[in-house]
PDB file of C-alpha atoms in Angstrom:
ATOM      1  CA  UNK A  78    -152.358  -6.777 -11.627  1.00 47.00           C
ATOM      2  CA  UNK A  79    -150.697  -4.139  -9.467  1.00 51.00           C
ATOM      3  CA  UNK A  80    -149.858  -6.990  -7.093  1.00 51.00           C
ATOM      4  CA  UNK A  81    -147.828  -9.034  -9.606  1.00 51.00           C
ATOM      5  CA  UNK A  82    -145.938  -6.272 -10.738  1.00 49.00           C
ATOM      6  CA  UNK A  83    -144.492  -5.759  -7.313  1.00 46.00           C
ATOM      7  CA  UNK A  84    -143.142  -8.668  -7.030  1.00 47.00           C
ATOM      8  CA  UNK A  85    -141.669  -8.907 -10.836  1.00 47.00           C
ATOM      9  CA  UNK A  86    -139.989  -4.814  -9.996  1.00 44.00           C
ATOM     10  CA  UNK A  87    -138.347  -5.964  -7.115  1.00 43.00           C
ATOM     11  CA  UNK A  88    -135.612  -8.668  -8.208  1.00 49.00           C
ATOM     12  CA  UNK A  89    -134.907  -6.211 -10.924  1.00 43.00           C
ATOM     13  CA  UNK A  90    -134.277  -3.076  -8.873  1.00 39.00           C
ATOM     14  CA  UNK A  91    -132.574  -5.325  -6.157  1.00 45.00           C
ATOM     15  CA  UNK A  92    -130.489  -6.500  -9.608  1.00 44.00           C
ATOM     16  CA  UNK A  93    -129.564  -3.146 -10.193  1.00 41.00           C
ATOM     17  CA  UNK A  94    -128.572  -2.024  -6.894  1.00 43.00           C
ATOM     18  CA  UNK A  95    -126.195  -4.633  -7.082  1.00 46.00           C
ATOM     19  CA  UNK A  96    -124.527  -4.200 -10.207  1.00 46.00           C
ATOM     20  CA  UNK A  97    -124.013  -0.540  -9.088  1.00 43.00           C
ATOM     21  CA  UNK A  98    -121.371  -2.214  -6.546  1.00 56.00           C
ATOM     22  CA  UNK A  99    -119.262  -4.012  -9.174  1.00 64.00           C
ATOM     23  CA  UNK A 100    -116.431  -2.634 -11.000  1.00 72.00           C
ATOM     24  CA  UNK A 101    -114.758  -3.779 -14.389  1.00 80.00           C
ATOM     25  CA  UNK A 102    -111.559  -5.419 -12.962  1.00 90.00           C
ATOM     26  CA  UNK A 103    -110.374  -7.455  -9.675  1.00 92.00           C
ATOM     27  CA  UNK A 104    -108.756  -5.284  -6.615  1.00 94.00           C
ATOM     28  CA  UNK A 105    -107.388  -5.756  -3.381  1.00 96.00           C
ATOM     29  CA  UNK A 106    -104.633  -6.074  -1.216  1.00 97.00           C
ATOM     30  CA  UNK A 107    -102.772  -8.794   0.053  1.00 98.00           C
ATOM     31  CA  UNK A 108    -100.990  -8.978   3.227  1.00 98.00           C
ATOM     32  CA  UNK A 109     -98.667 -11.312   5.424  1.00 98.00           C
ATOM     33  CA  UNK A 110    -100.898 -12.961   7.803  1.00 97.00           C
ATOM     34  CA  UNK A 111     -98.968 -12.696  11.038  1.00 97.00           C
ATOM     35  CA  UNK A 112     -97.353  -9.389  10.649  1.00 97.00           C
ATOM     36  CA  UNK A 113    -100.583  -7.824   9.116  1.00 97.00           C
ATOM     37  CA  UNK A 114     -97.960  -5.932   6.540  1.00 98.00           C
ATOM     38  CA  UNK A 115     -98.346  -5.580   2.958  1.00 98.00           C
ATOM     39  CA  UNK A 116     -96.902  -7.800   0.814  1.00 98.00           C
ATOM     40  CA  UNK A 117     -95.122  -6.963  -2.352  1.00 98.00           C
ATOM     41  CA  UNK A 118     -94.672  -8.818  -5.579  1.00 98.00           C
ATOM     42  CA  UNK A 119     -97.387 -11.687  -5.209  1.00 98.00           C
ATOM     43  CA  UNK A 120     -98.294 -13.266  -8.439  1.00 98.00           C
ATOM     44  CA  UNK A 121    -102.122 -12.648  -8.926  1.00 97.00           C
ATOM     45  CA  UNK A 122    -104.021 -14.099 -11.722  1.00 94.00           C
ATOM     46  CA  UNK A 123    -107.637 -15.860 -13.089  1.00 91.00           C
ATOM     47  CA  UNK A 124    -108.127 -19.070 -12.977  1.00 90.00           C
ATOM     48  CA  UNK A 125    -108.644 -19.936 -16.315  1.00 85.00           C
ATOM     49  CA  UNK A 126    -106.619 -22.394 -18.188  1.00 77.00           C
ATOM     50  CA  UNK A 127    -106.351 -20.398 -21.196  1.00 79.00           C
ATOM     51  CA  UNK A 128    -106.110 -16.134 -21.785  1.00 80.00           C
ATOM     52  CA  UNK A 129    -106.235 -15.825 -18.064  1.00 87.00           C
ATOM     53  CA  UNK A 130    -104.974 -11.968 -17.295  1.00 90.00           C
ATOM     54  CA  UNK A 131    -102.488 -11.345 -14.313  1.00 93.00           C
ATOM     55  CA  UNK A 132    -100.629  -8.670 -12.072  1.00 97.00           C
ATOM     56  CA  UNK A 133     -98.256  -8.456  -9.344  1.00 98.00           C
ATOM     57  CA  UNK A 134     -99.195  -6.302  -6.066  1.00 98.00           C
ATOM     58  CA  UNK A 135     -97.125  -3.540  -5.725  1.00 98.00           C
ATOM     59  CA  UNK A 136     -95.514  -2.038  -2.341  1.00 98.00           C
ATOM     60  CA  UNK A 137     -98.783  -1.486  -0.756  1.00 98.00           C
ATOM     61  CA  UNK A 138    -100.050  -4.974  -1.500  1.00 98.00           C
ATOM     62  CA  UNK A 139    -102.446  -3.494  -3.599  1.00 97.00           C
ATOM     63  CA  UNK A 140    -102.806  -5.626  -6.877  1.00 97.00           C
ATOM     64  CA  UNK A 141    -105.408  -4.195 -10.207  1.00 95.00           C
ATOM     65  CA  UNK A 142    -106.644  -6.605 -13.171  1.00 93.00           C
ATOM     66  CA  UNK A 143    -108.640  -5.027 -15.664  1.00 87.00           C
ATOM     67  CA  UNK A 144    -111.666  -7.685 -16.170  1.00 77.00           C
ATOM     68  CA  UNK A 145    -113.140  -6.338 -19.958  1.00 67.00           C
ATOM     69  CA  UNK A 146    -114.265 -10.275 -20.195  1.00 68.00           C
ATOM     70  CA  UNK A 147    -118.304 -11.455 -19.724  1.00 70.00           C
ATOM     71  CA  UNK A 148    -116.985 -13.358 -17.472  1.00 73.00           C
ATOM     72  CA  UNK A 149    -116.052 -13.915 -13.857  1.00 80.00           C
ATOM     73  CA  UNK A 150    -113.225 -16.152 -12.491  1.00 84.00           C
ATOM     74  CA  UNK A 151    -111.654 -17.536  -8.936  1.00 91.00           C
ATOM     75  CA  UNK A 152    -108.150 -15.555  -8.271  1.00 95.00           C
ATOM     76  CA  UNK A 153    -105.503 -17.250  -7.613  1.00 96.00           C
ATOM     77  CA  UNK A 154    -102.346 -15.560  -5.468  1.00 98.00           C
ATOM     78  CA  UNK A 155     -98.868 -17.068  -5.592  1.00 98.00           C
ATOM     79  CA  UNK A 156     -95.893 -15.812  -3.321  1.00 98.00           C
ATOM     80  CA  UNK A 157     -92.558 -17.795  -2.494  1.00 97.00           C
ATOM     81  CA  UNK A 158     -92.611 -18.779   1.240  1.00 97.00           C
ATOM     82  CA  UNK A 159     -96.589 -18.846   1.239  1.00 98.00           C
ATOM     83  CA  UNK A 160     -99.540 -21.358   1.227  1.00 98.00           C
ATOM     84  CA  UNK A 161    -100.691 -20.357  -2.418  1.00 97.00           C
ATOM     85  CA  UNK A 162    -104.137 -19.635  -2.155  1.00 97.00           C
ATOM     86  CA  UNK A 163    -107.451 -19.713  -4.560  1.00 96.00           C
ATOM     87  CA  UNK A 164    -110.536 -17.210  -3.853  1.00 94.00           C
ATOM     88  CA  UNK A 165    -113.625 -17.480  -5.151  1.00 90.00           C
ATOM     89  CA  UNK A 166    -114.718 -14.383  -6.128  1.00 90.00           C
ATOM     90  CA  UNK A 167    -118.818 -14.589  -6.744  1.00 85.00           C
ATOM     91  CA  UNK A 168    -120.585 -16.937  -4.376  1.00 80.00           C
ATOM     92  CA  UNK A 169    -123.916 -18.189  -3.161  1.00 82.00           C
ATOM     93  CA  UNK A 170    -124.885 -20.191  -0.546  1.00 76.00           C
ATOM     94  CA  UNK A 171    -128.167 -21.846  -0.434  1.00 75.00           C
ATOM     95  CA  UNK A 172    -130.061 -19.646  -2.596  1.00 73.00           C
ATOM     96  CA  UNK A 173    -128.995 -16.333  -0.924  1.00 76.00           C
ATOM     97  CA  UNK A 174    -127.863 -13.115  -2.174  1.00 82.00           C
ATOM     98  CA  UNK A 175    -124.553 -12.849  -4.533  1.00 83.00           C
ATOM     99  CA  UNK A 176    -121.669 -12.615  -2.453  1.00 84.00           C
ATOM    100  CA  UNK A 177    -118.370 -10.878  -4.091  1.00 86.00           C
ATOM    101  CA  UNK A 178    -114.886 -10.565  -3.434  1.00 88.00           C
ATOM    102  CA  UNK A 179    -112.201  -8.642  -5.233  1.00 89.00           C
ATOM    103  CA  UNK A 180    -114.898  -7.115  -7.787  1.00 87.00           C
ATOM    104  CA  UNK A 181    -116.788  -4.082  -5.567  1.00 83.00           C
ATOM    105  CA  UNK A 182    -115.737  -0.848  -5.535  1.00 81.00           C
ATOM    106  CA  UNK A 183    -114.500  -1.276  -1.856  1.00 81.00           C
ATOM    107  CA  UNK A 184    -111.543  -2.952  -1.519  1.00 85.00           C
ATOM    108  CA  UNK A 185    -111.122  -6.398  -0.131  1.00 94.00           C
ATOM    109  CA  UNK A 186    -108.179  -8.053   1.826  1.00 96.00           C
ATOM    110  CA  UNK A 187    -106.277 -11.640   1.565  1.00 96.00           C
ATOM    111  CA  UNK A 188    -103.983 -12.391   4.369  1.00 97.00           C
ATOM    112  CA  UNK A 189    -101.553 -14.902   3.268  1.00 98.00           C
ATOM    113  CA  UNK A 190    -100.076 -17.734   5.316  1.00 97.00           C
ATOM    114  CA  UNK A 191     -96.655 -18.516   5.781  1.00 97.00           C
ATOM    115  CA  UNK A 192     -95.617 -21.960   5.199  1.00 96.00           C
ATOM    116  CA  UNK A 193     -93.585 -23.423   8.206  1.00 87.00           C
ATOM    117  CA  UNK A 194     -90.540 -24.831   8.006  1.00 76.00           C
TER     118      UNK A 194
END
């Protein structure tokens, strides 16, 4: 019985351990690409098609969305004169561990492209 219970304890305290590392909102920064500098004034906001919340980054590039929802969505960041992108923010891949971006404590950063002209 002792054995069973090992294996049932684990994926719950691994569980917890990672929930630890999440926060209640999506943060980051977002930065030009080629110059590596901060970019102010991107449009950041959930993919959802309805009640989706949104921000702008500020002077630092850093951007803040309060997430109060169940649920999890992709980001999507819009700036004039770049490739708009789309992030996934929770991921696995083949049945490994929970990947995150934009929802741990640490910060995470998007470097934007420029489009060409």
């Amino acid at each position: 019985m002792k054995h069973n219970q090992k294996y049932i304890l684990l994926p719950v305290l691994m569980m917890l351990i990672n929930c630890t590392k999440l926060q209640k909102c999506y943060s980051g920064y977002v930065y030009d690409e080629t110059s590596r500098k901060p970019l102010n004034r991107v449009f950041v906001k959930e993919n959802f098609s309805q009640n989706f919340k949104s921000t702008f980054s500020n002077e630092k590039g850093y951007f803040k969305i309060e997430n109060n929802s169940e649920s999890t969505g992709d980001l999507i960041f819009i700036c004039d004169g770049y490739k708009t992108d789309t992030i996934v923010t929770v991921w696995s891949q083949h049945g490994e561990n929970l990947k995150y971006r934009f929802i741990k404590k640490e910060s995470d950063t998007l470097y934007m492209q420029r489009i060409k002209k």
